[in-house]
Coordinates of C-alpha atoms in Angstrom, one line a residue:
Chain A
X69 CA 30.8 27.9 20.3
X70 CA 31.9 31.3 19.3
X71 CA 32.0 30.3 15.7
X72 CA 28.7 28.8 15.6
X73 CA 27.1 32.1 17.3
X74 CA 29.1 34.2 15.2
X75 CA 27.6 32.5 11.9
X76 CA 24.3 32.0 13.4
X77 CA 24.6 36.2 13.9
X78 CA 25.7 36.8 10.5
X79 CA 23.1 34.2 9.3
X80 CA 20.6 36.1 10.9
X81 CA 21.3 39.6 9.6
X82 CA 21.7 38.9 6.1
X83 CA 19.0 39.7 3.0
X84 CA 18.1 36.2 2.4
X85 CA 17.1 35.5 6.2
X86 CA 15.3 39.3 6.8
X87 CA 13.1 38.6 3.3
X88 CA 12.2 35.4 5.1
X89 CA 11.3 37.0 8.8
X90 CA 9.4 40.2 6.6
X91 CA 7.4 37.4 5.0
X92 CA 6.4 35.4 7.8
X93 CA 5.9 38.9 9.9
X94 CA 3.9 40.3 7.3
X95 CA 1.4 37.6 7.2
X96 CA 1.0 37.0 10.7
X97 CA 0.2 40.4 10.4
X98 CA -2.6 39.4 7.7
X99 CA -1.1 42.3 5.6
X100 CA -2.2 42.0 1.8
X101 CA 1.6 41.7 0.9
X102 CA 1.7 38.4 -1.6
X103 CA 3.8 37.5 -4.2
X104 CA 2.0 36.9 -7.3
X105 CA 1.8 33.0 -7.9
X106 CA 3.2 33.4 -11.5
X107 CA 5.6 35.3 -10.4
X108 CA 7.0 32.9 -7.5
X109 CA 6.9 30.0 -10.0
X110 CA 9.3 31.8 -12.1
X111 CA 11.3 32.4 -9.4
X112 CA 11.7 29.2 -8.4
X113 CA 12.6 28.1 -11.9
X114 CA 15.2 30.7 -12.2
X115 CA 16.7 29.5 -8.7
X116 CA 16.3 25.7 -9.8
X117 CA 18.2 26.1 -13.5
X118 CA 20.6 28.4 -11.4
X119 CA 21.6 26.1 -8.8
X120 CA 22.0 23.0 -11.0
X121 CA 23.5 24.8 -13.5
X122 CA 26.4 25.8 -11.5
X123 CA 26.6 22.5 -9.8
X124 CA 27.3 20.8 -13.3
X125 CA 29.7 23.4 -14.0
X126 CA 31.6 22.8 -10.9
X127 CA 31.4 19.1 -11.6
X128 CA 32.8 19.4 -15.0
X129 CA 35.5 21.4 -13.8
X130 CA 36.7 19.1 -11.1
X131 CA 35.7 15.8 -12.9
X132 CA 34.4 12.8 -11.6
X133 CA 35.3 11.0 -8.9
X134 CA 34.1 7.4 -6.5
X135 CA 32.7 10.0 -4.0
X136 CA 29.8 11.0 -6.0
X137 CA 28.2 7.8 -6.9
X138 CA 29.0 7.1 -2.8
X139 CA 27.6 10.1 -2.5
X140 CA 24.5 9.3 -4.3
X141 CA 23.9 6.1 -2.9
X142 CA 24.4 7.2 1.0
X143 CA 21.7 9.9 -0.3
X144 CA 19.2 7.1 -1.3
X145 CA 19.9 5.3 2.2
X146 CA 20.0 8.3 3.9
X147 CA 16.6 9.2 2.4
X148 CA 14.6 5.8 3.3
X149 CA 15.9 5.4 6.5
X150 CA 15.1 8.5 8.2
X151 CA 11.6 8.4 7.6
X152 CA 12.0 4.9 10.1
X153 CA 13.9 7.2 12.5
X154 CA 11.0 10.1 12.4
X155 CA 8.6 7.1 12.7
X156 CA 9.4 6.1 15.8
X157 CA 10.5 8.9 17.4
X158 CA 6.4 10.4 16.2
X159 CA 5.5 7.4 18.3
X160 CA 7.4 8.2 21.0
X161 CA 6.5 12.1 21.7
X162 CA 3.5 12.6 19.6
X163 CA -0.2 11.3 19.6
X164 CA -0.2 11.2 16.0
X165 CA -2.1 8.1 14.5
X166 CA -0.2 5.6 12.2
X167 CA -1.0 7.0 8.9
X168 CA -0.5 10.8 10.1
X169 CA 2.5 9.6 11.8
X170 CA 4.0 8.0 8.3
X171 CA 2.8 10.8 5.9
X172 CA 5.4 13.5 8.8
X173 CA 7.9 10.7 8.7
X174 CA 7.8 10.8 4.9
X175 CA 8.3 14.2 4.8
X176 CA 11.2 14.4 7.4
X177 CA 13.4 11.6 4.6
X178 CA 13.3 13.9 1.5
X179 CA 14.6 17.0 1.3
X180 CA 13.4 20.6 0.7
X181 CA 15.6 22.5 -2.5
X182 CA 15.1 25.6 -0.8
X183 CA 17.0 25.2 2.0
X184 CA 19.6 23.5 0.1
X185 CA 19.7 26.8 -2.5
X186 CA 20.0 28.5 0.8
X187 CA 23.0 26.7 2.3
X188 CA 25.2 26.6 -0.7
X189 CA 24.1 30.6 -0.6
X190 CA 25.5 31.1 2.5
X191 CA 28.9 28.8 2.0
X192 CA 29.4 30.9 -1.1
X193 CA 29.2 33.7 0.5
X194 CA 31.6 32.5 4.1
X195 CA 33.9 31.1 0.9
X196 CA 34.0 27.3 2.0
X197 CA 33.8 25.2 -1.2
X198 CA 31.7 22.1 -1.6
X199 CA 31.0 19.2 -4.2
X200 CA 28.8 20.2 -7.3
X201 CA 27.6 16.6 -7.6
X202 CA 25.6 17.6 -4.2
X203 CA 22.5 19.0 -6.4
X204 CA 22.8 15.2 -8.0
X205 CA 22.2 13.8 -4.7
X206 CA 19.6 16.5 -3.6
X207 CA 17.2 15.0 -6.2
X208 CA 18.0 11.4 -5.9
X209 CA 16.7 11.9 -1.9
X210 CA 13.6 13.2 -3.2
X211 CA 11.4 9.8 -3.8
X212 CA 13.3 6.9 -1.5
X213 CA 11.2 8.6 2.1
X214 CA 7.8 8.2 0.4
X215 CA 8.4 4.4 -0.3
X216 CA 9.7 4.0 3.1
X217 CA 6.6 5.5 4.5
X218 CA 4.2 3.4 2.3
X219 CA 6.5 0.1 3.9
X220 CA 5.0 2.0 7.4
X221 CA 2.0 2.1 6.6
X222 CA 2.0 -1.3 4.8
X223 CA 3.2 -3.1 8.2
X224 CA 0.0 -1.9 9.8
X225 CA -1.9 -4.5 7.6
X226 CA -2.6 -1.4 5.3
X227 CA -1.3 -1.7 2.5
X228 CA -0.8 0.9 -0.1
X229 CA -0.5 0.9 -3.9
X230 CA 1.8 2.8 -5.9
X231 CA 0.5 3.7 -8.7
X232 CA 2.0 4.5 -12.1
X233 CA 0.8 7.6 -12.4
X234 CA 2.3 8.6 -9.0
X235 CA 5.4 7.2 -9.8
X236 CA 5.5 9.2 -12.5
X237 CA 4.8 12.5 -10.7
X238 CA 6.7 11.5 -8.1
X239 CA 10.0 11.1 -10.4
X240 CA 9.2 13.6 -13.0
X241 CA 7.9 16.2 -10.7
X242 CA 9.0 19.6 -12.4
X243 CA 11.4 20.8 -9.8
X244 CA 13.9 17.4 -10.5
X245 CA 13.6 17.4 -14.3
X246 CA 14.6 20.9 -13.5
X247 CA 17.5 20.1 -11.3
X248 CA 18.9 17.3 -12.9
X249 CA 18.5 18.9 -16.4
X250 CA 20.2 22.0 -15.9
X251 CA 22.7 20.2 -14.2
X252 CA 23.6 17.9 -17.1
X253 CA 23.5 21.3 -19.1
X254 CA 26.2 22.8 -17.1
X255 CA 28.3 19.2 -16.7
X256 CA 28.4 19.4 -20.8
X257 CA 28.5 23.3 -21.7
X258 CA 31.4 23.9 -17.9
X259 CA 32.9 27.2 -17.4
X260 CA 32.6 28.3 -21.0
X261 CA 28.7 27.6 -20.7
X262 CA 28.8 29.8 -17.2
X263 CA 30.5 32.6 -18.8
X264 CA 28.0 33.2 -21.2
X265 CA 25.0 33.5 -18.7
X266 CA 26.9 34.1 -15.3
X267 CA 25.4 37.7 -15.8
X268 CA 21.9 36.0 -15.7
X269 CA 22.6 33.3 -13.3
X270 CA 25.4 34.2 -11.1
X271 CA 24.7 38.1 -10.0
X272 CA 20.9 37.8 -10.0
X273 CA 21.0 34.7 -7.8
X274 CA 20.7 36.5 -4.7
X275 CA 18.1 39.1 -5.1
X276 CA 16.1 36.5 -6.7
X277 CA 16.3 34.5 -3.4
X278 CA 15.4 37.0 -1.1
X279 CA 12.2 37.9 -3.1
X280 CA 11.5 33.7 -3.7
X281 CA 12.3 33.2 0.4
X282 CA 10.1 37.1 0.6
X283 CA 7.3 34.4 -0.8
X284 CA 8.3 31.4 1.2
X285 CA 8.5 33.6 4.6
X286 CA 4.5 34.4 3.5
X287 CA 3.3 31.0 2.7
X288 CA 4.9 29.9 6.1
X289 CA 3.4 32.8 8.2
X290 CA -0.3 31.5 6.5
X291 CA 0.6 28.1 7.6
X292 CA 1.2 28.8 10.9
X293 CA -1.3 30.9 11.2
X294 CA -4.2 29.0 10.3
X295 CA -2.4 25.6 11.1
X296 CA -0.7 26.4 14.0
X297 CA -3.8 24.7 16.0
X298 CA -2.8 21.3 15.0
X299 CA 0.9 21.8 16.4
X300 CA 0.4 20.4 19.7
X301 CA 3.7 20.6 22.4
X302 CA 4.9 16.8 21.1
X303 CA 4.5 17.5 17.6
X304 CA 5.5 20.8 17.3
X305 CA 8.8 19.2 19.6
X306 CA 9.3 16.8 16.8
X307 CA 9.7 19.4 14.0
X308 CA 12.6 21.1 15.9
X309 CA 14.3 17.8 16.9
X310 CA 14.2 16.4 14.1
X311 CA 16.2 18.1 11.9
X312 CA 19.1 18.0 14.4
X313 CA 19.0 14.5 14.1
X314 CA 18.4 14.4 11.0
X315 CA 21.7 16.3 10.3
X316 CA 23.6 13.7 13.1
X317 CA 22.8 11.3 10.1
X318 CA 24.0 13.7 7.3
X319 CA 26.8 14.6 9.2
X320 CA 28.2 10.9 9.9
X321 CA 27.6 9.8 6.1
X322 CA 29.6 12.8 4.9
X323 CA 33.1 11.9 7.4
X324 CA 32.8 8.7 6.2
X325 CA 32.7 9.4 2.5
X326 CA 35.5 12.1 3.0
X327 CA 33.7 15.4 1.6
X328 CA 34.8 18.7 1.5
X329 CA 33.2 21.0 4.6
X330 CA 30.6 22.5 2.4
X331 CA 30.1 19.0 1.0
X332 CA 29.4 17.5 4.6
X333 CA 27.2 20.6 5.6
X334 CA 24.9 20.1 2.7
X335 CA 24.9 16.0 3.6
X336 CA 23.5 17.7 7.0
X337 CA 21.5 20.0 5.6
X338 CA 19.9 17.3 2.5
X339 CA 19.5 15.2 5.8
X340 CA 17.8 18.1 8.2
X341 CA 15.1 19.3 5.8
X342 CA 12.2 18.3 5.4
X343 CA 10.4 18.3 2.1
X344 CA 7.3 20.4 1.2
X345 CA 6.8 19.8 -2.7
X346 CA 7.2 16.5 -3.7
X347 CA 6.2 14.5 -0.5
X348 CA 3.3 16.5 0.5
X349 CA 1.8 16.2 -3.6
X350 CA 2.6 12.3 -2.9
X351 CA 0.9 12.1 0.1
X352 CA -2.2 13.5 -0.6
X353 CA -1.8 10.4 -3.3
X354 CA -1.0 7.8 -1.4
X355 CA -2.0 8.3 2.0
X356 CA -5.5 10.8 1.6
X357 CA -6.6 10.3 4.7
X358 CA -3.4 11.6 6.6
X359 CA -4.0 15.2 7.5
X360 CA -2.2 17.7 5.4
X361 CA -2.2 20.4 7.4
X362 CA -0.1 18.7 9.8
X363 CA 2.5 17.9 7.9
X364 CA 2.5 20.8 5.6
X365 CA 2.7 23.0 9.1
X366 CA 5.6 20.8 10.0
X367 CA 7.6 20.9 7.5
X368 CA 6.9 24.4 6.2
X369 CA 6.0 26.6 9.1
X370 CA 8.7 24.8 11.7
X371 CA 11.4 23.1 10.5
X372 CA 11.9 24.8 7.3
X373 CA 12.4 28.4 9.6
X374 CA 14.4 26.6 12.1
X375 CA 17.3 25.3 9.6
X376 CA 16.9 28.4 7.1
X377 CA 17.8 30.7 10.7
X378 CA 19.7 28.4 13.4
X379 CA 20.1 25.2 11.4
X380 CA 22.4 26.0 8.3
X381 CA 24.6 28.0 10.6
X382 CA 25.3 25.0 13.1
X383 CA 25.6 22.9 10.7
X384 CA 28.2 25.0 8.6
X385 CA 29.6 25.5 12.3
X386 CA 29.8 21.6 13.2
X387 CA 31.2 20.4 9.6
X388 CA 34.0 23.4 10.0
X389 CA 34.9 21.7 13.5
X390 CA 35.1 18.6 12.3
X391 CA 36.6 18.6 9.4
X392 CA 39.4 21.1 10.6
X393 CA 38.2 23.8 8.2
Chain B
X351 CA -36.6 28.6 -27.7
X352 CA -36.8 24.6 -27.0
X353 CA -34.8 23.5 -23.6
X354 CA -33.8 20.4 -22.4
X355 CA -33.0 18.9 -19.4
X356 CA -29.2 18.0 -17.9
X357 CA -27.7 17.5 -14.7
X358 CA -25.0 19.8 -14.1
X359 CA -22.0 17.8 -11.8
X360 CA -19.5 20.1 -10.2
X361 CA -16.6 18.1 -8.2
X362 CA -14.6 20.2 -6.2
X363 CA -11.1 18.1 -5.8
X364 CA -8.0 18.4 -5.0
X365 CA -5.6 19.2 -7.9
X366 CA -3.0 17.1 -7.3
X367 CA -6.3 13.9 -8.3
X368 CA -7.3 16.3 -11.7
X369 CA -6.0 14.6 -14.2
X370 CA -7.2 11.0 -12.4
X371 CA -10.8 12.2 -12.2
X372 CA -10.9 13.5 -15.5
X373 CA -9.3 10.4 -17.3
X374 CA -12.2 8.1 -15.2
X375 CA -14.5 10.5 -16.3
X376 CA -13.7 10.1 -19.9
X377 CA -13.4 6.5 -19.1
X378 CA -16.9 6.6 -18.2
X379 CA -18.3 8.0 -21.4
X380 CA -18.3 11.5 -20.6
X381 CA -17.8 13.8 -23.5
X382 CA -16.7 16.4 -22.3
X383 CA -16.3 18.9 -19.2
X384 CA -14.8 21.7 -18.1
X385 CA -11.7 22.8 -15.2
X386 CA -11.6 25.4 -13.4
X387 CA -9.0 27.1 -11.0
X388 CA -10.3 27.6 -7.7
X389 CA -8.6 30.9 -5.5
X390 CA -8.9 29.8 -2.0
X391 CA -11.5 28.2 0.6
X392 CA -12.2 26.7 3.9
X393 CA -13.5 23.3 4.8
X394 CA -13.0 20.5 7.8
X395 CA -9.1 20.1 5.9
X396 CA -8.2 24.2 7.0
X397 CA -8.5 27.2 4.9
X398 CA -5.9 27.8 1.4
X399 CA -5.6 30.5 -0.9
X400 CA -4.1 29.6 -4.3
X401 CA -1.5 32.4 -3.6
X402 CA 0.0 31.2 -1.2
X403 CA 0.9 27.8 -2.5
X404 CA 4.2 26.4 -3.6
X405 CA 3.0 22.8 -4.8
X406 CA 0.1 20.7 -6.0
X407 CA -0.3 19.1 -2.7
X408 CA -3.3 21.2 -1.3
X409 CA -4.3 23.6 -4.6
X410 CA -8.0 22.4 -5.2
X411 CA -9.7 22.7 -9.1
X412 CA -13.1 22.7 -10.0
X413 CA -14.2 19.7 -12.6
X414 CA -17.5 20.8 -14.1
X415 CA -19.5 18.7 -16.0
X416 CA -22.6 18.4 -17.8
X417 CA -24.5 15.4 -19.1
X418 CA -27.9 13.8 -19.8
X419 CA -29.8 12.5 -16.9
X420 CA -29.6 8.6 -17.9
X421 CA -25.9 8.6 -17.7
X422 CA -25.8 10.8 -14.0
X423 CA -25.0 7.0 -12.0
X424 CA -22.3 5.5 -14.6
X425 CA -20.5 9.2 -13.9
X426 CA -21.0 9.1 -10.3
X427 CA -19.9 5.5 -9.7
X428 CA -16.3 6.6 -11.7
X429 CA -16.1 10.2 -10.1
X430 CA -16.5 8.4 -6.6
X431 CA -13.8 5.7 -6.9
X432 CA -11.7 8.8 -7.3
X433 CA -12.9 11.3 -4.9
X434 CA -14.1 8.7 -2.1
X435 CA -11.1 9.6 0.2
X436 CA -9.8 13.1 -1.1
X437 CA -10.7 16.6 0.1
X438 CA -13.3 17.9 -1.9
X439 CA -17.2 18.4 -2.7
X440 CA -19.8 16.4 -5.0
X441 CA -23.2 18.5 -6.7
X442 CA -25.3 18.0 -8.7
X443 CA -27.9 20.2 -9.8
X444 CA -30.5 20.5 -12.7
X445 CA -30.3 22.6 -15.6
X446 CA -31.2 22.8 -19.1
X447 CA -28.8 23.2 -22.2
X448 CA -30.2 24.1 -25.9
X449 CA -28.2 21.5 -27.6
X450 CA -29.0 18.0 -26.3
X451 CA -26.9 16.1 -28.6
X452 CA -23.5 17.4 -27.8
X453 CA -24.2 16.0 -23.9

């Protein structure tokens, strides 16, 4: 307990989490602060080629291995089967209708890169190692959710289509060709590759993240501000439960495939996030009559603060326990 | 200077369904239109700003288009089988355009 409250402390009082809480203070505040949109794309391209970049070198470096195409494929499950878990627990302390109920679900399956970024930021900087491959199996738990919520929805009688041009968003979205790309860059180019840009992608890394999570804190404190109406008691219950579930999943799946502690608290973390990108884009797709601003408010203005400042710390804290780190 | 009559459609949609309006617009026989970004709003869906978003999934565009009178319903009937369930507003207004054979 001591450890968990320790990190959770430290967690708390570092850049990363203040930029957050000055964001989301600052715009329930309605101060003018913002973060020019052109500017926060780029930052969340840098943060993107950065993070797989490194996990490709730290894959080429330590080679391949069983684990990560286990790895991968307990993501994939991993990723359609929450959204069943979500389903039925919306049904069981929410009023949400069907369709709203399997757009949240969908969301609560895939994952949100952010939070990831910010985990493997944090382990980096408490020095526990973890599996590069995990930025692999970040993006392959992108897509499998949405399907499993369309398979919801579909055994209501209402069945949905998938179309090709939402398949195509869904898997080519910019933030996974991203990911994956950069990450097959580092995998070929490995630590000689990372020498010759670790001054552009290794020191930076952090002070780019507190000005990207400066951004996210604002677009969370707007969401909550002018959502926060649709959050009744049940639902807004859901978004804090969740995720601890969630992580229950993440956290089982990574004993069993025998990763490192930082490999088994990103599983939790991949598993307690909830996505905000991808899903939401799909949604508006697939399920248009689903009501975005309950799941965007969800996802964005309550569980993404609740793992970025309490989550990532207990789960760190749990994985150290249990794997006698 | 001679005028001529046009009916002026602006679909207000989100951005996320641009590029499937657009393509059943040219599907429909429209020539040409124009797209515009659109900075925030408020509507029965909540109120945005285009700052503060991080994805496609609630960003809204502005699809403006201009065509002869005659060919008002065939765009219509393909803008709606888009637009039917998605967040956004339909007008139409008159106007007149000096050069009638580029609508």
């Amino acid at each position: 307990m001591d450890q968990i409250l320790s990190l959770a402390a430290n967690n708390l009082l570092s850049p990363i989490i203040l930029s957050f809480a000055l964001g989301v203070a600052a715009a329930l505040a309605r101060s003018d602060l913002s973060v020019p949109e052109a500017a926060a794309k780029a930052l969340s391209i840098y943060l993107l080629f950065a993070i797989g970049f490194k996990g490709g070198v730290s894959v080429s470096a330590h080679g391949i291995d069983a684990k990560l195409g286990f790895s991968l494929i307990a993501g994939i499950f991993l990723s359609a089967a929450l959204p069943i878990i979500a389903f039925a627990l919306l049904n069981v302390m929410t009023g949400l209708s069907r369709l709203d109920a399997a757009a949240v679900a969908a969301h609560y399956g895939s994952i949100s890169i952010v939070t990831f970024v910010a985990a493997t930021s944090v382990l980096e900087s408490s020095g526990i190692a973890s599996e590069g491959y995990m930025v692999a199996v970040a993006a392959a738990m992108e897509a499998p959710a949405i399907l499993s919520a369309l398979w919801l929805i579909s055994r209501g009688g209402d069945g949905r289509r998938m179309d090709r041009d939402l398949w195509r968003e869904i898997l080519l979205n910019g933030s996974i060709v991203l990911l994956v790309g950069s990450f097959f860059i580092g995998w070929a180019t490995g630590e000689d590759g990372l020498a010759e840009i670790s001054s552009f992608i290794v020191a930076p890394f952090k002070g780019v993240l507190c000005l990207f999570l400066l951004d996210m804190g604002l677009v969370a404190g707007r969401g909550l501000r002018g959502g926060g109406g649709v959050l009744r008691p049940g639902v807004l219950a859901f978004g804090l439960v969740m995720p601890v579930i969630g992580s229950g999943f993440g956290l089982i799946a990574g004993l069993l495939l025998g990763l490192s502690t930082g490999g088994v608290a990103l599983m939790m973390v991949l598993s307690a996030s909830a996505s905000y990108i991808a899903v939401p884009a799909a949604m508006r797709v697939a399920l248009p009559e689903a009501n975005p601003s309950i799941y965007l408010t969800l996802s964005l203005g309550v569980t993404f603060p609740f793992n970025l400042t309490l989550g990532i710390p207990l789960y760190i804290a749990v994985a150290s326990a249990l794997t006698g780190a | 200077m001679k005028t001529h009559k046009a009916k002026r459609v602006e679909i207000t949609i989100e951005a996320i369904m641009q590029s499937r309006l657009t393509d059943a617009l040219i599907g429909a026989g429209v020539t040409g239109f124009t797209v515009l970004p659109v900075l925030g709003g408020t509507g029965r869906s909540g109120t945005w700003v285009r700052a503060g978003e991080i994805g496609r999934a609630s960003g809204m565009v502005q699809v403006i288009c201009i065509i002869r009178p005659e060919r008002l319903d065939s765009l219509l009937k393909a803008a709606f089988a888009v637009v039917e369930k998605h967040i956004g507003v339909v007008s139409i207004v008159d106007c007149e355009v000096l050069r009638a054979e580029r609508f």
